[in-house]
Coordinates of C-alpha atoms and ligand atoms in Angstrom, one line a residue:
X1 CA -13.0 -1.9 -40.1
X2 CA -9.4 -3.1 -39.7
X3 CA -8.6 -6.7 -39.3
X4 CA -7.3 -8.2 -36.0
X5 CA -3.6 -8.8 -35.8
X6 CA -2.4 -12.3 -36.2
X7 CA 1.0 -12.3 -34.5
X8 CA 3.5 -10.1 -32.7
X9 CA 6.7 -9.7 -34.6
X10 CA 9.7 -10.5 -32.4
X11 CA 12.9 -8.5 -32.8
X12 CA 16.2 -9.5 -31.2
X13 CA 17.1 -7.8 -28.0
X14 CA 19.5 -5.2 -29.4
X15 CA 17.1 -4.3 -32.2
X16 CA 14.2 -4.0 -29.8
X17 CA 16.2 -1.7 -27.6
X18 CA 17.2 0.5 -30.5
X19 CA 13.6 0.7 -31.5
X20 CA 12.5 1.7 -28.0
X21 CA 15.0 4.6 -28.0
X22 CA 14.1 5.9 -31.5
X23 CA 10.4 5.5 -30.9
X24 CA 10.7 7.5 -27.6
X25 CA 12.3 10.3 -29.6
X26 CA 10.1 10.2 -32.7
X27 CA 6.8 10.3 -30.7
X28 CA 7.8 13.0 -28.2
X29 CA 8.6 10.8 -25.1
X30 CA 12.3 11.2 -24.4
X31 CA 15.0 13.5 -25.9
X32 CA 18.7 13.6 -25.1
X33 CA 19.4 16.6 -23.0
X34 CA 20.9 19.6 -24.8
X35 CA 20.9 17.7 -28.0
X36 CA 21.8 20.7 -30.2
X37 CA 25.2 20.7 -28.4
X38 CA 25.6 16.9 -29.0
X39 CA 23.9 16.0 -25.7
X40 CA 25.2 15.3 -22.2
X41 CA 26.0 11.7 -21.4
X42 CA 23.3 9.9 -19.4
X43 CA 21.1 13.0 -19.0
X44 CA 17.7 13.0 -20.7
X45 CA 14.7 15.3 -21.1
X46 CA 11.1 14.2 -21.0
X47 CA 9.1 15.6 -23.9
X48 CA 5.4 16.4 -24.3
X49 CA 4.2 12.7 -24.1
X50 CA 7.0 11.5 -21.8
X51 CA 6.2 14.1 -19.1
X52 CA 2.6 12.9 -19.0
X53 CA 3.5 9.2 -18.8
X54 CA 6.0 10.0 -16.1
X55 CA 3.4 12.0 -14.1
X56 CA 0.9 9.2 -14.4
X57 CA 3.4 6.6 -13.1
X58 CA 4.3 8.9 -10.2
X59 CA 0.6 9.4 -9.5
X60 CA -0.1 5.7 -9.7
X61 CA 2.6 5.1 -7.1
X62 CA 1.5 7.9 -4.9
X63 CA -2.1 6.8 -4.8
X64 CA -1.1 3.2 -3.9
X65 CA 1.4 4.2 -1.3
X66 CA 0.0 7.4 0.3
X67 CA -3.7 7.7 -0.5
X68 CA -4.5 4.0 0.0
X69 CA -2.6 3.8 3.4
X70 CA -4.0 5.9 6.2
X71 CA -0.6 5.4 8.0
X72 CA 1.6 6.7 5.2
X73 CA 2.1 10.5 4.6
X74 CA 4.0 12.4 2.0
X75 CA 7.0 14.7 2.1
X76 CA 8.9 16.9 -0.3
X77 CA 12.4 17.5 1.2
X78 CA 15.0 19.7 -0.5
X79 CA 17.7 18.4 -2.8
X80 CA 20.4 20.3 -0.8
X81 CA 20.9 19.0 2.7
X82 CA 23.4 19.8 5.4
X83 CA 26.7 18.1 4.3
X84 CA 26.9 16.3 7.6
X85 CA 23.8 14.3 6.5
X86 CA 26.0 12.4 4.0
X87 CA 28.8 11.8 6.6
X88 CA 26.2 10.3 8.9
X89 CA 24.5 8.2 6.2
X90 CA 27.8 6.7 5.2
X91 CA 27.7 8.1 1.6
X92 CA 30.9 10.2 2.0
X93 CA 32.9 7.1 3.0
X94 CA 31.1 4.2 1.4
X95 CA 29.0 5.3 -1.6
X96 CA 31.5 3.9 -4.0
X97 CA 31.5 1.7 -7.1
X98 CA 34.4 -0.5 -8.1
X99 CA 35.7 0.8 -11.4
X100 CA 38.2 -0.7 -13.8
X101 CA 39.7 0.8 -17.0
X102 CA 40.7 -1.0 -20.1
X103 CA 44.2 0.1 -21.0
X104 CA 43.8 -0.4 -24.7
X105 CA 40.3 1.0 -25.4
X106 CA 40.6 3.6 -22.5
X107 CA 37.0 2.7 -21.7
X108 CA 35.8 2.7 -18.1
X109 CA 33.6 -0.1 -16.6
X110 CA 32.1 -1.1 -13.3
X111 CA 34.0 -4.2 -12.3
X112 CA 31.0 -5.8 -10.6
X113 CA 28.8 -5.1 -13.7
X114 CA 31.4 -6.8 -16.0
X115 CA 31.2 -9.9 -13.7
X116 CA 27.4 -9.8 -13.5
X117 CA 27.1 -9.5 -17.3
X118 CA 29.3 -12.6 -17.5
X119 CA 26.9 -14.4 -15.3
X120 CA 23.9 -13.2 -17.3
X121 CA 25.4 -14.9 -20.3
X122 CA 25.5 -18.2 -18.4
X123 CA 21.9 -17.5 -17.4
X124 CA 21.0 -17.2 -21.1
X125 CA 22.4 -20.6 -21.7
X126 CA 20.1 -21.9 -18.9
X127 CA 17.1 -20.2 -20.6
X128 CA 18.0 -21.9 -23.9
X129 CA 18.2 -25.4 -22.3
X130 CA 14.9 -24.8 -20.6
X131 CA 13.3 -23.6 -23.9
X132 CA 14.6 -26.7 -25.7
X133 CA 13.4 -29.1 -23.0
X134 CA 10.0 -27.4 -22.9
X135 CA 9.6 -27.9 -26.6
X136 CA 10.7 -31.6 -26.3
X137 CA 8.5 -32.5 -23.4
X138 CA 5.5 -30.4 -24.3
X139 CA 2.7 -30.3 -21.7
X140 CA 4.4 -32.8 -19.4
X141 CA 7.4 -30.4 -18.9
X142 CA 8.1 -29.5 -15.3
X143 CA 10.4 -26.5 -15.2
X144 CA 11.2 -26.6 -11.5
X145 CA 12.2 -30.2 -11.7
X146 CA 14.2 -29.8 -14.9
X147 CA 16.3 -26.9 -13.5
X148 CA 17.0 -28.7 -10.3
X149 CA 18.0 -32.1 -11.9
X150 CA 19.4 -31.5 -15.4
X151 CA 23.2 -31.8 -14.9
X152 CA 24.1 -29.2 -17.5
X153 CA 21.7 -26.6 -16.0
X154 CA 22.8 -27.5 -12.4
X155 CA 26.4 -27.0 -13.4
X156 CA 25.7 -23.6 -15.0
X157 CA 23.8 -22.5 -11.9
X158 CA 26.6 -23.6 -9.5
X159 CA 29.1 -21.6 -11.6
X160 CA 26.9 -18.5 -11.4
X161 CA 26.4 -18.9 -7.6
X162 CA 30.1 -19.4 -6.9
X163 CA 31.2 -16.4 -9.0
X164 CA 28.6 -14.1 -7.4
X165 CA 29.5 -15.4 -3.9
X166 CA 33.2 -14.7 -4.4
X167 CA 32.5 -11.3 -5.8
X168 CA 30.2 -10.4 -3.0
X169 CA 32.7 -11.5 -0.4
X170 CA 35.6 -9.7 -2.1
X171 CA 33.6 -6.4 -2.3
X172 CA 32.5 -6.7 1.3
X173 CA 36.1 -7.1 2.4
X174 CA 37.2 -4.4 0.0
X175 CA 39.6 -6.9 -1.6
X176 CA 39.7 -5.2 -4.9
X177 CA 42.7 -7.2 -6.0
X178 CA 40.6 -10.3 -5.9
X179 CA 37.8 -8.7 -8.0
X180 CA 40.4 -8.0 -10.6
X181 CA 41.7 -11.6 -10.3
X182 CA 38.2 -12.9 -10.8
X183 CA 37.8 -10.8 -14.0
X184 CA 41.1 -12.2 -15.3
X185 CA 40.3 -15.8 -14.3
X186 CA 37.0 -15.6 -16.1
X187 CA 38.8 -14.1 -19.1
X188 CA 36.3 -11.3 -19.3
X189 CA 37.1 -9.0 -22.2
X190 CA 36.2 -5.3 -22.9
X191 CA 32.7 -5.8 -24.5
X192 CA 33.5 -3.1 -27.1
X193 CA 37.0 -4.2 -28.2
X194 CA 37.7 -7.7 -26.9
X195 CA 40.8 -6.5 -25.1
X196 CA 41.7 -8.1 -21.7
X197 CA 44.3 -5.5 -20.8
X198 CA 42.8 -4.2 -17.5
X199 CA 44.0 -1.7 -14.9
X200 CA 43.7 -2.4 -11.1
X201 CA 40.2 -2.0 -9.6
X202 CA 39.6 1.2 -7.7
X203 CA 36.8 2.7 -5.7
X204 CA 35.0 5.7 -7.0
X205 CA 32.6 7.9 -5.0
X206 CA 29.4 8.6 -6.9
X207 CA 28.2 11.8 -5.2
X208 CA 28.3 15.1 -7.1
X209 CA 29.8 18.0 -5.1
X210 CA 28.8 21.7 -5.4
X211 CA 29.2 24.9 -3.3
X212 CA 26.8 27.1 -1.4
X213 CA 27.7 30.7 -0.9
X214 CA 28.6 33.8 -2.8
X215 CA 32.3 34.1 -2.1
X216 CA 34.9 31.4 -2.7
X217 CA 36.5 31.7 0.8
X218 CA 33.2 31.3 2.6
X219 CA 31.5 28.8 0.4
X220 CA 30.3 25.6 1.9
X221 CA 30.8 22.3 0.2
X222 CA 27.5 20.6 -0.5
X223 CA 26.4 17.4 -2.3
X224 CA 23.5 16.9 -4.6
X225 CA 21.5 14.2 -2.9
X226 CA 22.3 10.7 -4.2
X227 CA 19.0 9.3 -2.7
X228 CA 15.8 10.9 -1.4
X229 CA 15.7 8.7 1.6
X230 CA 17.9 10.9 3.9
X231 CA 15.4 13.8 3.6
X232 CA 12.9 11.4 5.2
X233 CA 15.2 10.3 8.0
X234 CA 16.1 13.8 9.1
X235 CA 12.4 14.7 9.1
X236 CA 11.3 11.6 10.9
X237 CA 10.5 13.2 14.2
X238 CA 9.0 16.4 12.7
X239 CA 6.5 14.4 10.8
X240 CA 5.8 12.0 13.6
X241 CA 5.1 14.7 16.1
X242 CA 3.2 17.2 13.8
X243 CA 1.2 14.4 12.3
X244 CA 0.7 12.5 15.6
X245 CA 1.8 9.4 13.8
X246 CA 1.8 6.1 15.6
X247 CA 4.2 3.3 14.7
X248 CA 4.0 1.6 12.3
X249 CA 3.8 4.5 9.9
X250 CA 5.5 5.5 6.7
X251 CA 6.8 8.6 4.9
X252 CA 6.8 8.7 1.1
X253 CA 8.6 11.0 -1.2
X254 CA 9.3 11.4 -4.9
X255 CA 12.1 13.6 -6.2
X256 CA 15.4 14.0 -8.1
X257 CA 18.6 12.2 -7.1
X258 CA 22.0 12.5 -8.6
X259 CA 24.8 10.0 -9.1
X260 CA 28.0 10.3 -11.0
X261 CA 27.6 6.9 -12.5
X262 CA 30.8 5.3 -13.9
X263 CA 29.0 3.7 -16.8
X264 CA 25.7 5.0 -18.1
X265 CA 25.1 3.5 -21.5
X266 CA 21.6 2.1 -21.2
X267 CA 19.4 5.1 -22.1
X268 CA 17.2 6.1 -19.1
X269 CA 18.0 2.9 -17.2
X270 CA 21.1 4.4 -15.5
X271 CA 21.2 8.2 -15.5
X272 CA 23.2 10.8 -13.7
X273 CA 20.2 12.8 -12.8
X274 CA 17.1 10.7 -12.1
X275 CA 14.0 10.5 -10.0
X276 CA 13.2 8.2 -7.1
X277 CA 9.9 7.2 -5.5
X278 CA 10.9 6.1 -2.0
X279 CA 9.0 5.1 1.2
X280 CA 10.5 4.6 4.6
X281 CA 8.2 2.6 6.9
X282 CA 9.0 3.1 10.6
X283 CA 8.4 0.0 12.7
X284 CA 9.1 -1.5 16.1
X285 CA 12.5 -3.3 16.4
X286 CA 12.0 -7.1 16.0
X287 CA 9.1 -6.8 13.6
X288 CA 11.3 -6.2 10.5
X289 CA 11.0 -9.8 9.1
X290 CA 7.2 -9.5 9.0
X291 CA 7.2 -6.1 7.4
X292 CA 9.9 -7.1 4.9
X293 CA 7.6 -9.9 3.6
X294 CA 4.6 -7.6 3.7
X295 CA 6.3 -4.9 1.5
X296 CA 7.8 -7.5 -0.8
X297 CA 4.3 -8.8 -1.5
X298 CA 2.6 -5.4 -1.6
X299 CA 5.1 -3.9 -4.1
X300 CA 5.1 -7.0 -6.4
X301 CA 1.3 -6.8 -6.4
X302 CA 1.5 -3.1 -7.4
X303 CA 3.8 -4.0 -10.4
X304 CA 1.6 -6.9 -11.5
X305 CA -1.6 -4.7 -11.4
X306 CA -0.3 -2.9 -14.5
X307 CA -0.5 -6.1 -16.5
X308 CA 3.0 -6.0 -18.0
X309 CA 3.3 -9.9 -17.8
X310 CA 3.8 -11.9 -14.6
X311 CA 6.8 -13.7 -16.3
X312 CA 8.6 -10.4 -16.6
X313 CA 9.2 -10.0 -12.8
X314 CA 11.4 -11.8 -10.3
X315 CA 12.9 -11.2 -6.9
X316 CA 16.6 -11.2 -6.4
X317 CA 17.7 -11.5 -2.8
X318 CA 21.0 -9.8 -2.1
X319 CA 24.1 -11.8 -1.2
X320 CA 26.1 -8.7 -0.4
X321 CA 24.1 -6.4 1.9
X322 CA 24.6 -2.7 2.0
X323 CA 26.2 -1.3 5.1
X324 CA 22.8 -0.3 6.5
X325 CA 20.7 -3.4 5.8
X326 CA 19.8 -6.7 7.5
X327 CA 17.8 -8.0 4.5
X328 CA 17.4 -6.8 1.0
X329 CA 15.8 -7.9 -2.3
X330 CA 15.4 -6.4 -5.7
X331 CA 12.3 -6.6 -7.9
X332 CA 13.9 -7.3 -11.2
X333 CA 12.1 -6.7 -14.5
X334 CA 12.9 -8.2 -17.9
X335 CA 14.1 -5.1 -19.9
X336 CA 15.0 -5.4 -23.6
X337 CA 18.6 -6.2 -22.3
X338 CA 17.6 -8.8 -19.8
X339 CA 16.5 -9.0 -16.2
X340 CA 17.7 -6.0 -14.2
X341 CA 16.8 -4.2 -10.9
X342 CA 13.7 -2.1 -11.0
X343 CA 13.0 -1.6 -7.3
X344 CA 14.9 -2.3 -4.1
X345 CA 13.3 -3.4 -0.8
X346 CA 15.6 -3.0 2.2
X347 CA 15.3 -3.7 5.9
X348 CA 17.5 -0.8 7.0
X349 CA 17.4 -1.6 10.8
X350 CA 17.9 1.6 13.0
X351 CA 21.1 2.4 11.2
X352 CA 20.1 5.7 9.7
X353 CA 18.2 7.2 12.6
X354 CA 21.0 6.1 15.0
X355 CA 23.7 7.7 12.8
X356 CA 21.7 11.0 12.6
X357 CA 21.3 10.9 16.3
X358 CA 25.0 10.5 16.8
X359 CA 26.1 13.2 14.2
X360 CA 23.5 15.8 15.2
X361 CA 23.4 15.2 18.9
X362 CA 19.6 15.2 18.8
X363 CA 17.4 12.3 19.9
X364 CA 15.3 10.7 17.1
X365 CA 13.3 8.4 19.2
X366 CA 9.7 7.4 19.3
X367 CA 7.7 7.4 22.6
X368 CA 5.4 4.4 22.7
X369 CA 2.4 5.5 24.9
X370 CA 1.0 2.0 25.1
X371 CA 4.3 0.5 26.4
X372 CA 5.4 3.6 28.1
X373 CA 8.9 3.4 26.6
X374 CA 11.1 5.1 24.0
X375 CA 13.0 3.5 21.2
X376 CA 14.7 4.2 17.9
X377 CA 12.4 2.7 15.3
X378 CA 13.6 0.2 12.6
X379 CA 13.0 1.1 9.0
X380 CA 11.7 -0.9 6.0
X381 CA 12.4 0.9 2.7
X382 CA 10.8 0.6 -0.7
X383 CA 12.8 2.5 -3.4
X384 CA 12.0 2.6 -7.1
X385 CA 13.5 4.7 -9.9
X386 CA 10.7 6.5 -11.7
X387 CA 12.8 6.7 -15.0
X388 CA 13.5 2.9 -14.7
X389 CA 9.8 2.3 -14.2
X390 CA 9.1 4.5 -17.3
X391 CA 11.5 2.3 -19.3
X392 CA 9.9 -0.9 -18.1
X393 CA 6.4 0.3 -19.1
X394 CA 7.5 1.9 -22.4
X395 CA 9.7 -0.9 -23.6
X396 CA 7.1 -3.6 -22.7
X397 CA 4.4 -1.6 -24.5
X398 CA 6.2 -1.2 -27.8
X399 CA 5.1 -3.9 -30.2
X400 CA 5.0 -4.6 -33.8
X401 CA 2.2 -6.6 -35.1
X402 CA 1.5 -8.2 -38.4
X403 CA -2.1 -7.8 -39.5
X404 CA -4.1 -10.2 -41.5
X405 CA -3.8 -8.1 -44.6
X406 CA 0.0 -8.5 -44.5
X407 CA 0.6 -5.0 -43.3
X408 CA 2.3 -4.2 -40.0
X409 CA 1.4 -1.7 -37.3
X410 CA 3.6 -0.2 -34.5
X411 CA 1.5 0.0 -31.4
X412 CA 2.4 1.3 -27.9
X413 CA 0.2 -0.8 -25.6
X414 CA 0.7 1.4 -22.6
X415 CA -1.6 0.5 -19.6
X416 CA -4.5 2.8 -20.2
X417 CA -4.3 4.2 -16.7
X418 CA -0.8 5.5 -17.6
X419 CA -1.2 6.6 -21.2
X420 CA -0.5 10.3 -21.8
X421 CA -3.7 10.8 -23.7
X422 CA -6.8 8.7 -22.8
X423 CA -8.6 9.3 -26.1
X424 CA -8.2 11.1 -29.4
X425 CA -11.2 12.7 -31.1
X426 CA -11.1 12.6 -34.9
X427 CA -13.5 14.2 -37.3
X428 CA -13.8 11.9 -40.3
X429 CA -13.3 14.9 -42.7
X430 CA -12.3 18.5 -42.2
X431 CA -15.6 20.0 -43.3
X432 CA -19.4 19.7 -43.1
X433 CA -19.4 20.8 -39.4
X434 CA -17.6 17.6 -38.2
X435 CA -14.6 19.4 -36.7
X436 CA -16.9 21.6 -34.7
X437 CA -18.7 18.6 -33.2
X438 CA -15.4 16.9 -32.5
X439 CA -14.1 20.0 -30.8
X440 CA -17.3 20.1 -28.6
X441 CA -16.7 16.6 -27.6
X442 CA -13.0 17.4 -26.7
X443 CA -14.2 20.5 -24.7
X444 CA -16.6 18.3 -22.7
X445 CA -14.3 15.4 -22.0
X446 CA -11.2 17.4 -21.2
X447 CA -12.6 18.3 -17.7
X448 CA -12.0 14.7 -16.8
X449 CA -9.3 13.3 -19.1
X450 CA -6.3 14.3 -21.2
X451 CA -7.8 14.3 -24.7
X452 CA -6.1 14.7 -28.1
X453 CA -7.7 16.2 -31.2
X454 CA -6.4 15.2 -34.6
X455 CA -7.8 16.2 -38.0
X456 CA -4.8 15.8 -40.3
X457 CA -4.6 12.9 -42.9
X458 CA -6.9 10.0 -43.7
X459 CA -8.5 8.5 -40.7
X460 CA -6.6 5.2 -41.1
X461 CA -3.3 7.0 -40.8
X462 CA -4.6 8.9 -37.7
X463 CA -5.5 5.6 -36.1
X464 CA -1.9 4.3 -36.7
X465 CA -0.5 7.6 -35.3
X466 CA -2.5 7.2 -32.1
X467 CA -1.6 3.5 -31.9
X468 CA 2.1 4.5 -32.0
X469 CA 1.5 7.3 -29.5
X470 CA -0.1 4.8 -27.0
X471 CA -3.6 6.4 -27.0
X472 CA -6.0 3.6 -25.8
X473 CA -9.2 5.0 -27.5
X474 CA -10.1 6.8 -30.7
X475 CA -13.4 8.5 -31.1
X476 CA -14.5 9.2 -34.7
X477 CA -17.1 11.8 -35.6
X478 CA -18.8 11.1 -39.0
X479 CA -21.8 12.4 -40.9
X480 CA -24.2 10.1 -39.1
X481 CA -23.1 11.7 -35.8
X482 CA -24.9 14.9 -37.0
X483 CA -28.2 12.9 -37.0
X484 CA -27.9 10.3 -34.3
X485 CA -25.4 11.8 -31.7
X486 CA -23.4 8.7 -31.9
X487 CA -19.7 8.2 -32.7
X488 CA -17.4 5.3 -33.5
X489 CA -15.1 4.3 -30.7
X490 CA -12.0 2.2 -31.6
X491 CA -9.9 0.3 -29.1
X492 CA -6.2 0.5 -29.6
X493 CA -5.3 -3.0 -28.5
X494 CA -7.9 -5.1 -30.3
X495 CA -8.8 -2.5 -33.0
X496 CA -12.4 -3.4 -32.3
X497 CA -14.9 -0.6 -33.2
X498 CA -18.3 0.1 -31.7
X499 CA -21.0 2.7 -32.3
X500 CA -21.8 4.5 -29.0
X501 CA -23.8 7.6 -27.9
X502 CA -21.8 10.8 -27.2
X503 CA -23.4 11.0 -23.8
X504 CA -21.9 7.6 -22.8
X505 CA -18.3 8.5 -23.7
X506 CA -17.3 9.8 -20.3
X507 CA -18.3 6.5 -18.6
X508 CA -16.8 4.3 -21.4
X509 CA -13.4 6.1 -21.1
X510 CA -13.6 6.1 -17.3
X511 CA -14.1 2.3 -17.3
X512 CA -10.8 1.9 -19.2
X513 CA -8.6 4.4 -17.4
X514 CA -9.9 4.8 -13.9
X515 CA -7.0 4.4 -11.3
X516 CA -9.5 2.7 -9.0
X517 CA -10.2 -0.1 -11.5
X518 CA -6.4 -0.7 -12.0
X519 CA -5.4 -0.5 -8.3
X520 CA -8.2 -2.9 -7.3
X521 CA -6.3 -5.6 -9.2
X522 CA -3.6 -5.4 -6.5
Ligands
GAP601 N1 17.5 4.7 -0.8 C1 17.9 3.4 -1.4 C2 18.5 3.5 -2.7 O1 18.7 4.6 -3.2 P1 19.3 2.1 -4.7 O2 19.2 0.6 -5.0 O3 20.6 2.7 -4.9 O4 18.7 2.3 -3.3 C3 16.9 2.6 -5.7 O5 18.3 2.9 -5.7 C4 16.3 2.6 -7.1 O6 16.6 3.8 -7.7 C5 16.9 1.5 -8.0 O7 16.2 0.3 -7.8 C6 16.6 2.1 -9.3 O8 15.3 1.9 -9.8 C7 16.8 3.6 -9.1 N2 18.1 4.1 -9.5 C8 19.3 4.0 -8.8 N3 20.3 4.5 -9.5 C9 19.8 5.0 -10.7 C10 20.3 5.6 -11.8 N4 21.6 6.0 -11.9 N5 19.5 5.9 -12.9 C11 18.2 5.6 -12.8 N6 17.6 5.0 -11.7 C12 18.4 4.7 -10.7

């Protein structure tokens, strides 16, 4: 039996992120799109394991949102929508990012991201002060008191707040000259070259255009949808009437969205083609504060049920609200490159439905039988990027451990409910009838679970391979199995091994991977 690990090796942030990217490629999770042609920037393909992990995340979300709420139903709207949709939603006029070019390096950046990254560096300084103080004061350390009273930390925090407030106000007023002035005052340099020779800040629309129609003269200009939400809004009344839905009720949807991102250098964190999992919850006007708190809490519980570490999440309330929102927060996750947005929760008021009423000339109102009155519902939205969730889960899971015998192992500690393969069946040797028994076990278990079979190399190497692949359980068939119908089951995370009956395998695996067990932690 292998020895339990003694500690987790820590890599620095850049190294960790590089390891995440190379592991994703080496173990068949994520490939660069059209790699043989040198790839396409910020576009990725999900490989044999990646597609399973992505499907399991999508399913975990769908079950929590649709199956577990009797007032939420699903939808699968088209990617193409009538172009007026995007005029009504405000995307044609306002779905812009502020871009800035560096004149020396010719590199393009999002002006707001340059400023936010500057603030993140100050935040790192706060983290360092906190870590130092925690070490100094030991158990008596009170973090909340320290950050609110330590003069240096208070000074850092005030600086961050004033920078972000000024940026928020300038962007709101479209005062792009002030955004540039802020970059210059903070002496922000091109992260790649150190040059401070910047152009003016300009707005850049993120939607991809395309055409519908066979001949150039009669072709209609279309957009690839930049969010799935609008497919829900335009179908609001269809779903409400055909499903006899009563407010409050929700419509959930997963699907592709497209954005011509100015900067997309963080692997699958910011892509040009990505997938969203969105839910619009239609409510009575005036109840939005209550529902905002409800969904903040519900979504955070969903994240925490996966056990990626409570300390890796935080809320970030928006200073600058989008044109449609009266309250907004992000659930941020600690990615290898720091805390970043994972999910957005927006109180969207009646903006979208009202806009679609105006542009289509059709009423999109709800008739409340109890109150005998019609109104345009308000909307609470939860919106999460599936690819971003994938990156959160995958990067958190990838660990290097030093074992007691001074060897290291690379292990992908994916939540068992999300792992591509739930178990791998391994005949100890490739002879004496063991492969046949192992194959029989696979054939029986595959009705319920995704099961791998592996007979190549020594069993120790196969364990390591399955560890790196993220498979939570290995089932080894040996010569004793032929006599006692028992196998050895090995747990990925603890490396513990147990002898169990073949007939008990289904229940043992179910206990580890059953969605119900995981969702009940919410
Ligand atoms: N309907 C609201 C909406 O689309 P958003 O904050 O622009 O709001 C929601 O996007 C979520 O979609 C984000 O929290 C993020 O997880 C994901 N997302 C947005 N842009 C993305 C991109 N370029 N690549 C990957 N995920 C993205």
